[in-house]
Coordinates of C-alpha atoms and ligand atoms in Angstrom, one line a residue:
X1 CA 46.0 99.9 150.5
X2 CA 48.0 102.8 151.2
X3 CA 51.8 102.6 150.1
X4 CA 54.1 104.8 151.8
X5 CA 57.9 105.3 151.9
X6 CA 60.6 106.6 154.6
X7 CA 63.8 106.3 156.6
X8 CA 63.5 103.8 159.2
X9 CA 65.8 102.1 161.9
X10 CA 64.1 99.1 161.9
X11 CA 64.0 98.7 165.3
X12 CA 61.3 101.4 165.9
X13 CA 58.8 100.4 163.3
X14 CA 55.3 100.0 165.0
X15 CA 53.7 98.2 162.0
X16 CA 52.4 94.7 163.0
X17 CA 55.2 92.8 160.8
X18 CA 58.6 94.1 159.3
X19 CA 59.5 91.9 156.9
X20 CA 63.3 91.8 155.5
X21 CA 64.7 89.8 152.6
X22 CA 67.6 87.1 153.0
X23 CA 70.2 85.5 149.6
X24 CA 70.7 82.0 150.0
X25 CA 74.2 81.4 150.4
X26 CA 76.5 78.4 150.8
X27 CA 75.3 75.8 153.4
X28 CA 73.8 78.2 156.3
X29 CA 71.7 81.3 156.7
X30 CA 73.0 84.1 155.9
X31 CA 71.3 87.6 155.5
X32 CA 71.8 90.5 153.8
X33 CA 73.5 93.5 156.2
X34 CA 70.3 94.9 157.2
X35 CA 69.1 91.6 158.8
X36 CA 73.0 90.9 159.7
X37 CA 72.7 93.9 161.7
X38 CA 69.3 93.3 163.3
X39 CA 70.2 89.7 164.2
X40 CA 73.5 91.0 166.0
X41 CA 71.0 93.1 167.9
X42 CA 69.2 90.4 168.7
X43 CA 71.7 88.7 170.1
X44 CA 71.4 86.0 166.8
X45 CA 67.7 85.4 168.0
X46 CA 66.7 85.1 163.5
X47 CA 70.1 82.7 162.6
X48 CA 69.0 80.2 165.7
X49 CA 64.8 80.4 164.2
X50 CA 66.4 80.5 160.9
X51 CA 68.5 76.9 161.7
X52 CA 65.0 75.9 163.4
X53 CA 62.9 76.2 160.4
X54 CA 65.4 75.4 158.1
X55 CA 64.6 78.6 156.2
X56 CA 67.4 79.3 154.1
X57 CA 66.5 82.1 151.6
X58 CA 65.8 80.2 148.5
X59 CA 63.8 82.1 146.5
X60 CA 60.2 83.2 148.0
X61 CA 60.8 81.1 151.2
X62 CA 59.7 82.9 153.8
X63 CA 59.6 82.6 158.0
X64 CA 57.8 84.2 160.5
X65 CA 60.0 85.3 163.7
X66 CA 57.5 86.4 167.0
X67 CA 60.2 88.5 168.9
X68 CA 58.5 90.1 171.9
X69 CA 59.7 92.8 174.1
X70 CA 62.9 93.4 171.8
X71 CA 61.6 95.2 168.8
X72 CA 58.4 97.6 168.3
X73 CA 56.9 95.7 165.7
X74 CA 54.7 92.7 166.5
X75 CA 56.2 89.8 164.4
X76 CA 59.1 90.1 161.4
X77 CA 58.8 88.0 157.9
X78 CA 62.2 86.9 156.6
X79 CA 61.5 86.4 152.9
X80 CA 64.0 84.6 150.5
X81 CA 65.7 86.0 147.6
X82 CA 67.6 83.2 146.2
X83 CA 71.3 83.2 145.5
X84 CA 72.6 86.6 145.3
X85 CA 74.4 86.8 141.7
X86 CA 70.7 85.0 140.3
X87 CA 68.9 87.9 142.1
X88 CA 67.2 90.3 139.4
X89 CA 64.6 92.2 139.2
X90 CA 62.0 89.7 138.7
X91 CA 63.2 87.9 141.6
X92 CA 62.4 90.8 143.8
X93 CA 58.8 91.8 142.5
X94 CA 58.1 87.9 143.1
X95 CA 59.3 87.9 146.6
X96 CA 57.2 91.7 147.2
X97 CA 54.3 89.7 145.7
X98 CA 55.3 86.3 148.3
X99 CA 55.3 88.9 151.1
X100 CA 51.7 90.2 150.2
X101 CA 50.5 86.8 149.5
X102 CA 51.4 85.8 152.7
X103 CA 49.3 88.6 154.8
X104 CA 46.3 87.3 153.0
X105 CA 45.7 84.4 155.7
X106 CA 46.6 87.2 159.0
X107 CA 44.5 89.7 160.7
X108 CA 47.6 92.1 159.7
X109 CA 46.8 95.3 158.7
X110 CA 50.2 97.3 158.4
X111 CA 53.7 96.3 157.2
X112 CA 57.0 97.5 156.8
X113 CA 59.3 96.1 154.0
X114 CA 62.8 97.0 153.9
X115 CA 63.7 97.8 150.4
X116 CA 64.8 94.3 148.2
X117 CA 68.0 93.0 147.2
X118 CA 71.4 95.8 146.5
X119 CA 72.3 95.2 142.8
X120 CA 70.0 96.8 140.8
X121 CA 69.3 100.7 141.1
X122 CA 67.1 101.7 144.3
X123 CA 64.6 103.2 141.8
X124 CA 63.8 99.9 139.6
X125 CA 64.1 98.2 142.7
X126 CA 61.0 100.0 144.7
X127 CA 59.5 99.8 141.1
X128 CA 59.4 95.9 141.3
X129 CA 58.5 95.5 144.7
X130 CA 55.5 98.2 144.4
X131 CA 54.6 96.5 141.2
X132 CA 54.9 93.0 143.5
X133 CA 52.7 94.2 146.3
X134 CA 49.8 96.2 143.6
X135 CA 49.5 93.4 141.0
X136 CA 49.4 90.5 144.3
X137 CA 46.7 92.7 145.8
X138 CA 44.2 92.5 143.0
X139 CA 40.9 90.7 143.3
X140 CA 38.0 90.8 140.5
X141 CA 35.3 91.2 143.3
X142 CA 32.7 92.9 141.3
X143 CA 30.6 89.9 141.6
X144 CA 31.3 88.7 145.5
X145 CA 29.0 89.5 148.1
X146 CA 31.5 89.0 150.3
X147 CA 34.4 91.5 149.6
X148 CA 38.0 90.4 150.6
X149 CA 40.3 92.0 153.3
X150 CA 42.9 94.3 152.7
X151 CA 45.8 95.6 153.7
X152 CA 45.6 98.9 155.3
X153 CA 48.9 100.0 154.9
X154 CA 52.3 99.2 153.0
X155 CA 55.4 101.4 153.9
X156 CA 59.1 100.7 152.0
X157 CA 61.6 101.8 154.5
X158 CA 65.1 102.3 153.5
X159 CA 68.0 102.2 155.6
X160 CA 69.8 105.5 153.8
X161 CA 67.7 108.5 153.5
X162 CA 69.9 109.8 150.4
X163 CA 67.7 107.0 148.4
X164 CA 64.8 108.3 149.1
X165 CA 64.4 110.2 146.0
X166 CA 65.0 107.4 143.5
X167 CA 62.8 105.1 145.7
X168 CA 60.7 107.4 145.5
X169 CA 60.5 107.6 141.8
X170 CA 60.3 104.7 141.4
X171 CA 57.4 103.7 143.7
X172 CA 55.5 106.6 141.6
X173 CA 56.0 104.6 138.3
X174 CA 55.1 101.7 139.9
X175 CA 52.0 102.8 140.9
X176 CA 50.9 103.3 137.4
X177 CA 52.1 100.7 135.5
X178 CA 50.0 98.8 138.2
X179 CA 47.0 101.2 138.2
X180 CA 47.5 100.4 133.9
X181 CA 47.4 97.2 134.1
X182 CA 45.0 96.0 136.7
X183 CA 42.7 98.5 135.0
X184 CA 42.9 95.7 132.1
X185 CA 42.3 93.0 134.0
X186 CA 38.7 94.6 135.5
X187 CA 38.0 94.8 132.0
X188 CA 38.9 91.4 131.0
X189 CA 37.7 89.8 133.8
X190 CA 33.9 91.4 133.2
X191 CA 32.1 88.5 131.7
X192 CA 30.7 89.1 127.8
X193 CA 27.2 90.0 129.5
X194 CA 28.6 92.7 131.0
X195 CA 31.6 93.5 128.4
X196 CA 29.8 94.5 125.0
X197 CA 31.3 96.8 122.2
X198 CA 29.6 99.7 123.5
X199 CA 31.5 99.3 126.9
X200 CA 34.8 99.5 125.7
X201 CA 33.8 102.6 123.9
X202 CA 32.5 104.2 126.9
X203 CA 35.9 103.4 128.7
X204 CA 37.8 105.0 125.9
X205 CA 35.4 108.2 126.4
X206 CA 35.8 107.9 129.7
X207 CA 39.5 108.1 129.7
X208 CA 39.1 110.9 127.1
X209 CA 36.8 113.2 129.2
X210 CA 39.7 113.0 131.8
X211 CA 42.3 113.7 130.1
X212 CA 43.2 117.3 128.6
X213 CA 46.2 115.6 126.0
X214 CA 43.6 112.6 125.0
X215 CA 41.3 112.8 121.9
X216 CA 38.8 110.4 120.7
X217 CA 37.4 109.9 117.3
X218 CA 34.4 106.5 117.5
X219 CA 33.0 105.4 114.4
X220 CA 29.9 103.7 114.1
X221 CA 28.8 100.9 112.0
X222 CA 27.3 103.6 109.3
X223 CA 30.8 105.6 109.2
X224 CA 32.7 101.9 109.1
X225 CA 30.5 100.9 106.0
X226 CA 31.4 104.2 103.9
X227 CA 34.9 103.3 105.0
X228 CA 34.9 100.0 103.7
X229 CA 36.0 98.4 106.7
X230 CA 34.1 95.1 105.4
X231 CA 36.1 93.2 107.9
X232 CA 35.2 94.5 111.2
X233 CA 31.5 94.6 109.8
X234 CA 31.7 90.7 108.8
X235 CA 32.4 89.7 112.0
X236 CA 29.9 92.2 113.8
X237 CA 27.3 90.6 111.8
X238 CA 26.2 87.9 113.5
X239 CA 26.0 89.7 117.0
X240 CA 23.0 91.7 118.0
X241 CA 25.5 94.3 119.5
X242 CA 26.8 96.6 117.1
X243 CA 30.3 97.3 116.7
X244 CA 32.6 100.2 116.7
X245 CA 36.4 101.7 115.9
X246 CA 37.9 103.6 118.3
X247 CA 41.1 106.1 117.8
X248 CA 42.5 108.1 120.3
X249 CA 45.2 110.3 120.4
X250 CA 47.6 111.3 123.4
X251 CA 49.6 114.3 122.9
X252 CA 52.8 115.3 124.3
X253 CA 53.0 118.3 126.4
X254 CA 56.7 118.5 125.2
X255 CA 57.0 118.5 121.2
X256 CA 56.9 114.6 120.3
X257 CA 59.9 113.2 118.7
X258 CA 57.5 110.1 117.1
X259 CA 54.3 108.9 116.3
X260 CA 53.8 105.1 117.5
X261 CA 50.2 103.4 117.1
X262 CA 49.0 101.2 119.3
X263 CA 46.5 98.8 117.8
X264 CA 44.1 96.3 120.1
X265 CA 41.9 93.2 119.1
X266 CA 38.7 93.9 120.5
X267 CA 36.7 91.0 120.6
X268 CA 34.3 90.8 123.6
X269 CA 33.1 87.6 123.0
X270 CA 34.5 84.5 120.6
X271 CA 31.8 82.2 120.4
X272 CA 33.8 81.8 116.8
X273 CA 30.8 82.2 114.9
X274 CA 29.1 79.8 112.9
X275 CA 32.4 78.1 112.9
X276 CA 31.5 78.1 116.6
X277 CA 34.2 76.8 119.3
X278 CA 33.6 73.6 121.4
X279 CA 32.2 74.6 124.7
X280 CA 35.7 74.2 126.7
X281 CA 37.4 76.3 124.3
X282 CA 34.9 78.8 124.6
X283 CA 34.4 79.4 128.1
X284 CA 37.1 81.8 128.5
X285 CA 36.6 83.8 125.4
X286 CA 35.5 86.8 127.3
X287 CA 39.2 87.6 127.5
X288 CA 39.5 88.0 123.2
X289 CA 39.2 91.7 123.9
X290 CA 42.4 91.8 125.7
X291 CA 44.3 93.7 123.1
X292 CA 41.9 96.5 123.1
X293 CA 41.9 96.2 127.0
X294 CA 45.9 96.9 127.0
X295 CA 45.4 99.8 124.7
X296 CA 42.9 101.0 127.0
X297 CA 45.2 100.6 130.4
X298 CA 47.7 102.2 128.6
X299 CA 45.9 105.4 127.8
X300 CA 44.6 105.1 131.3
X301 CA 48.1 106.5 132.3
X302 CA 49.5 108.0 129.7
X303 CA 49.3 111.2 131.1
X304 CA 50.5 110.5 134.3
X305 CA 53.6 108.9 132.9
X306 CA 53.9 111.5 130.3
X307 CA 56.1 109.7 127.6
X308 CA 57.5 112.6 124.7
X309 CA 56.0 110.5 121.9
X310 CA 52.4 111.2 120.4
X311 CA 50.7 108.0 121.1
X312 CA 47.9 106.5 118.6
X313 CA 45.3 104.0 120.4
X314 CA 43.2 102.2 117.8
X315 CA 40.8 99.4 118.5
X316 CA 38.1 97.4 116.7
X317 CA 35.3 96.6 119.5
X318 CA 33.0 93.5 118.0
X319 CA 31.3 90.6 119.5
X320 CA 31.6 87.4 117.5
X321 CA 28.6 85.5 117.1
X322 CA 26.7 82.7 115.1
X323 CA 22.9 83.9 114.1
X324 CA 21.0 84.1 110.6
X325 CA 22.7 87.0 109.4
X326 CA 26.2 85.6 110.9
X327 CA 29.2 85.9 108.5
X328 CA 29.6 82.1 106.3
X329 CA 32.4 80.1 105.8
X330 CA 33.1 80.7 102.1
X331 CA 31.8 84.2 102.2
X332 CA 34.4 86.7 100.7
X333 CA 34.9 90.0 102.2
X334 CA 36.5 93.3 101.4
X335 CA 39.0 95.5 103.6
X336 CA 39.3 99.2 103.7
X337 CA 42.5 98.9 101.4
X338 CA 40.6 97.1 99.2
X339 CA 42.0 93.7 99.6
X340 CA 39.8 90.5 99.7
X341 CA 39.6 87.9 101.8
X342 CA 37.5 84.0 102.0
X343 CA 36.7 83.4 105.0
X344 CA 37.2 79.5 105.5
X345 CA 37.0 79.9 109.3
X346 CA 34.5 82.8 111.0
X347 CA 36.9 81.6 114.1
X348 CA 39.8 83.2 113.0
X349 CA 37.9 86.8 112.7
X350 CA 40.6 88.6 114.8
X351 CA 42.6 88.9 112.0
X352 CA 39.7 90.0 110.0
X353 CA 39.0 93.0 112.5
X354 CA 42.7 93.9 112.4
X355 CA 43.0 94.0 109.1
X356 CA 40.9 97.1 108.7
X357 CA 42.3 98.7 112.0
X358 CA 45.5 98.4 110.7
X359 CA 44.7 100.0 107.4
X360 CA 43.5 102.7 109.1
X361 CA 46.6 103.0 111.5
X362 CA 48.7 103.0 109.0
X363 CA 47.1 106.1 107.4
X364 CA 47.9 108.0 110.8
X365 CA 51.2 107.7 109.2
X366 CA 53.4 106.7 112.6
X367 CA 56.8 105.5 112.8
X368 CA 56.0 102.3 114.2
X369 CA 53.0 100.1 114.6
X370 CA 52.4 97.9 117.4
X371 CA 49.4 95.3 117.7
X372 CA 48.4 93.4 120.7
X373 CA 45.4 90.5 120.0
X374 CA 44.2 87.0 121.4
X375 CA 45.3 85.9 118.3
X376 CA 46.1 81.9 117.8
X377 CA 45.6 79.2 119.7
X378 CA 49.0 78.4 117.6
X379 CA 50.5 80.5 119.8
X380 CA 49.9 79.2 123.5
X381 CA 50.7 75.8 121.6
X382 CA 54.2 77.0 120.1
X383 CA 55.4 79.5 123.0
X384 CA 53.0 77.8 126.1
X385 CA 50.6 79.9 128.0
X386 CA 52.8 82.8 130.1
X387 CA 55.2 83.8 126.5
X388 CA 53.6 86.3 124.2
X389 CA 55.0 85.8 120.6
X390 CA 56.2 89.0 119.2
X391 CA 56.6 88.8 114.8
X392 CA 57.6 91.7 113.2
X393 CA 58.7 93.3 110.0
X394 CA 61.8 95.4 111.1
X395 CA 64.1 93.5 113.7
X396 CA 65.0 96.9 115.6
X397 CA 61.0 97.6 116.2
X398 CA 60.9 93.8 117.9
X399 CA 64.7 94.5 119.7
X400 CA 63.1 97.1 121.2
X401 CA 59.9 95.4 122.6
X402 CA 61.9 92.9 123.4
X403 CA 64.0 94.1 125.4
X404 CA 60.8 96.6 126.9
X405 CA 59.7 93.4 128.0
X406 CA 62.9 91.7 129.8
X407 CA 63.0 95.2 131.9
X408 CA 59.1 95.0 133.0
X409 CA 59.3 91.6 133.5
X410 CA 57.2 90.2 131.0
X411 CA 57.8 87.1 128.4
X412 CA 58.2 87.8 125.2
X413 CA 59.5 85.7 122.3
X414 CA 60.2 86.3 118.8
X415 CA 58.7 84.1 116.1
X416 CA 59.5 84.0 112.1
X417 CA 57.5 85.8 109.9
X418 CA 58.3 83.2 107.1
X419 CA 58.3 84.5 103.7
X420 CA 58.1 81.1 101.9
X421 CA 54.4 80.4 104.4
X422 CA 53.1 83.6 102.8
X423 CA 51.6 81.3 99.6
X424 CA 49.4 79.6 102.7
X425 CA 46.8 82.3 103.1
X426 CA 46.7 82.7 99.2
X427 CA 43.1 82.8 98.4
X428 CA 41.9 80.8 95.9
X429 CA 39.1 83.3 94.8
X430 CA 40.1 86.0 96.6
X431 CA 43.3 87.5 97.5
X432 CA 43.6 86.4 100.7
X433 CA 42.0 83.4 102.7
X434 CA 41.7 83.9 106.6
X435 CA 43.3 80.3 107.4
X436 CA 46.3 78.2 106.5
X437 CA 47.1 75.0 107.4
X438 CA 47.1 73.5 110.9
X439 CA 51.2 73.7 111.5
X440 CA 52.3 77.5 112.3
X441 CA 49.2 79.0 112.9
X442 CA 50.4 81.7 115.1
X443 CA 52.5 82.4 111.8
X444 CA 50.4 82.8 108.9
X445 CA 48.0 84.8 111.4
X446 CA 51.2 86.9 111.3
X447 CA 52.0 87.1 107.7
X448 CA 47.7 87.8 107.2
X449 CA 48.1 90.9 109.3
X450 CA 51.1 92.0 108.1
X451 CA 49.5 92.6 104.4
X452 CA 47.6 95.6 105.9
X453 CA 50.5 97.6 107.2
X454 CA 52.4 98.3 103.7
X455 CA 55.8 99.2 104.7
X456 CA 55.3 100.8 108.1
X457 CA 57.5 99.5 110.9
X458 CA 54.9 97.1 112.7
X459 CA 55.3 94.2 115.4
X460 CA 52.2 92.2 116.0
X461 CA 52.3 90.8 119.9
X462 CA 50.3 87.2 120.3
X463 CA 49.1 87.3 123.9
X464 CA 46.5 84.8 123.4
X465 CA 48.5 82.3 126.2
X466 CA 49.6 85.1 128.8
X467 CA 46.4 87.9 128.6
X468 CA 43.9 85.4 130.0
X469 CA 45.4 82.7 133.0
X470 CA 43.6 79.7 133.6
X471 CA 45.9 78.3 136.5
X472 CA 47.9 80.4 138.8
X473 CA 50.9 81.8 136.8
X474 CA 53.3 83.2 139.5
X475 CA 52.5 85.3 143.1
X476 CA 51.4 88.5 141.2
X477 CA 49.4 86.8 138.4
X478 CA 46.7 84.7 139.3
X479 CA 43.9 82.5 137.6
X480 CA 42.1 84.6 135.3
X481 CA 43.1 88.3 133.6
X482 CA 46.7 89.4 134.1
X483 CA 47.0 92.8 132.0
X484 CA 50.0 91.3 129.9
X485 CA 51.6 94.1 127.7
X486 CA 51.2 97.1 129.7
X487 CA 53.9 97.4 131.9
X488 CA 56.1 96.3 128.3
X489 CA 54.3 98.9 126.2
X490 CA 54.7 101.6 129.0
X491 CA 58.3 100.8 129.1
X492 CA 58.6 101.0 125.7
X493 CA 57.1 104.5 125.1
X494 CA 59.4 105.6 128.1
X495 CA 62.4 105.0 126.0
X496 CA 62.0 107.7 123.1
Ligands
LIG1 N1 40.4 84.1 120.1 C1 41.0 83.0 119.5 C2 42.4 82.6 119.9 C3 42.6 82.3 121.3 C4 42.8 80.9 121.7 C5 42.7 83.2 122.3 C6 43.1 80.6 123.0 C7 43.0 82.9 123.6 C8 43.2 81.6 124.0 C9 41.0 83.2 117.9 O1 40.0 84.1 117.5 C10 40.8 81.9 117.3 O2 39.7 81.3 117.5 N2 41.7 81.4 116.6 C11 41.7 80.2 115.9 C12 42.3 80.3 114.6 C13 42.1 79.2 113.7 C14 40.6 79.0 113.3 C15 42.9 79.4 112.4 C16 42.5 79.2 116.8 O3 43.5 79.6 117.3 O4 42.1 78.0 116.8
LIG2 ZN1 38.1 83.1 117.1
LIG3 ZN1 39.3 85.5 118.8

């Protein structure tokens, strides 16, 4: 799908359906001035359809109007937008998401959409919408014979050509904090068979070889044993794939202000091990390398969206099986900062991996750390399935992804990192044990990472409910991968 924007009339688009967006207001349809205006010119042909159809611009409603003769374009989509003072930008990528949706059942192969809504800036506006219309449009077809039909062609118009600029903008980084994060949801969305440590590496190469500001470092199971990184190596054990580390490093073109380290939970596959998941739970775990995945989509762009901070991507890449040479409960391991841990649970090994990828962030020495994992089930249970639960150790490191994630429209919620739950995860042998009890899982998860980052600003994200969708979550994020965290962590490395 091509996605173009311009000056228009209206009433001389060609395209086969111009769609325009309506507030719900008091009692009867009424439109915002660009339909106002259209209607007048169609001598109030859309208010006496509207009254028909009883469309009256609640939120995503939307109407098709077939007005021959009168206008150039075939057919016009009126789409809600809800009441006008509720109207944000959320409201607006949803209804450019309802809009794309809605061509999915036509023959229609071009559209015109007149820019959303008239509070927000013109650029954050085309953002959303763009955003809407890329993230609607995806499909996982890598495994259908029979390949969906797309758009051709999606052109913005505005009314005032001294917009065009900041529209213009905005589509642009729109574009790829889509192209970021429906990278991540190809690689979520590849099944375990096709997903295995060595994959994720390649991507990271990949990325690497294409990018002149990107460096990668990979180490191997032989370099990760001199290193002591015990715990991505205990949970590697039991798979027949091997499993790596993975640090890249984006450079500024511009001298960087910061240092922030992103740090992704890489599992390809949670079978849990030889504490192995019930087969329901397990079906979807191809989605525990999500974390990695958003590290990855993010370094997809990076150079396109050209942030002035020096950007860290770490990830541990392991599959997580049950065999004969599988990690035991009651084994103890070590971590590369020497700490030990029992492992009561080979199911909770994503904090085992972390542990040793945070170590080795924090000896990149950045201002702030930031780690994205599948984590707990705890989670999903505490925050449901679309919230992402953000615990950190320095409230102006979460303020800021928190509010990173109200802009991109992603949910994020803080949670506690309790002091007086830190005695939970005390091990009994060891220092550490890897599980506490069953209440405020998502918690203690939280308090076992955060021993590997000494004092170094860190925020751990828990995107084990919104990474992975097992129903429809909204228009633009359908059953399966959704690529949570990009668009926040883009955001957020914007604002330095
Ligand atoms: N990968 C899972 C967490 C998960 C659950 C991700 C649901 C996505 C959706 C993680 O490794 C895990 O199994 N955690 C355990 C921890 C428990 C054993 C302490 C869990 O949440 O049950
Ligand atoms: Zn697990
Ligand atoms: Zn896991």
């Amino acid at each position: 799908m091509e996605i173009h924007i311009r000056k228009s009339d209206l009433v001389s688009e060609t395209s086969d359906v111009l769609v325009l967006s309506v507030y719900q207001e008091k009692q009867t349809f009424a439109s915002s001035a660009a339909v106002e205006k259209l209607d007048a010119r169609l001598g109030g042909l859309l208010t006496q359809i509207a009254k028909e159809e009883s469309f009256v611009g609640k939120a995503n409603q939307t109407m098709w109007a077939r007005i021959p003769d009168q206008l150039a374009s075939k057919r016009i989509l009126l789409v809600g937008l809800g009441k006008k003072e509720e109207c944000d930008l959320e409201t607006i990528r949803l209804a450019a998401a309802t809009v794309l949706n809605s061509m999915k059942q036509t023959t229609t192969q071009s559209v015109s959409c007149l820019l959303f809504g008239e509070t927000s800036e013109v650029r954050e506006r085309a953002h959303a919408m763009i955003e809407g219309v890329r993230l609607a449009d995806y499909g996982f077809g890598r495994y259908k014979k029979q390949k969906k039909m797309h758009l051709k062609s999606f052109d913005l118009l505005l009314e005032d050509g001294r917009d065009l600029v900041a529209a213009k903008k905005g589509v642009e980084q729109a574009e790829q904090f889509a192209k970021g994060t429906l990278f991540v949801r190809d690689l979520v969305n590849t099944p375990g068979l096709h997903m295995a440590p060595q994959h994720l590496v390649d991507e990271a190469n990949n990325i690497a070889k294409n990018n002149k500001q990107i460096k990668i470092k990979v180490y191997n199971e032989e370099k990760l044993a001199k290193m002591g990184a015990g715990g991505i190596l205990g949970v590697s054990q039991g798979s027949d794939h091997p499993s790596f580390l993975v640090h890249m490093t984006y450079t500024p073109v511009t001298k960087s202000k910061k240092r922030i380290a992103l740090v992704g939970k890489g599992v390809t596959f949670d079978s849990g091990g030889l504490s192995l998941k019930p087969s329901a739970y397990m079906a979807t775990m191809k989605c525990d390398m999500a974390g990695a995945a958003d590290v990855l989509g993010v370094f997809s762009v990076l150079s396109a969206i050209a942030p002035k901070v020096e950007v860290h991507g770490i990830f541990a890449a392991v599959e997580n099986m049950p065999s004969g040479k599988a990690m035991r409960p009651g084994d103890i391991i070590e971590f590369m900062n020497k700490k030990t841990a029992e492992v009561l649970d080979t199911d909770a090994e994503g904090r085992l991996i972390l542990a040793d990828a945070l170590v080795y962030a924090t000896r990149q020495k950045p201002d702030a750390i930031i780690d994205l994992a599948t984590l707990t089930g705890a989670c999903v249970v505490a925050l449901g399935e679309e919230i992402t639960g953000v615990m950190s150790n320095t409230p102006a490191l979460s303020n800021a992804l928190l509010s990173a994630a109200a802009s991109a429209g992603e949910k994020m919620w803080e949670l506690p990192l309790e002091k007086n739950y830190r005695k939970q995860i005390s091990g009994d042998f060891s220092d550490l044990k890897n599980i506490g009890p069953r209440y405020g899982g998502a918690l203690t998860a939280g308090l076992f990472l955060e021993e590997f980052v000494d004092k170094t600003p860190w925020a751990h994200l828990d995107i084990a409910g919104p990474a992975f969708a097992e129903r429809d979550y909204n228009a633009y994020e359908k059953k399966g991968a959704t690529g949570h965290g990009v668009r926040t962590l883009l955001k957020y490395l914007l604002s330095f």
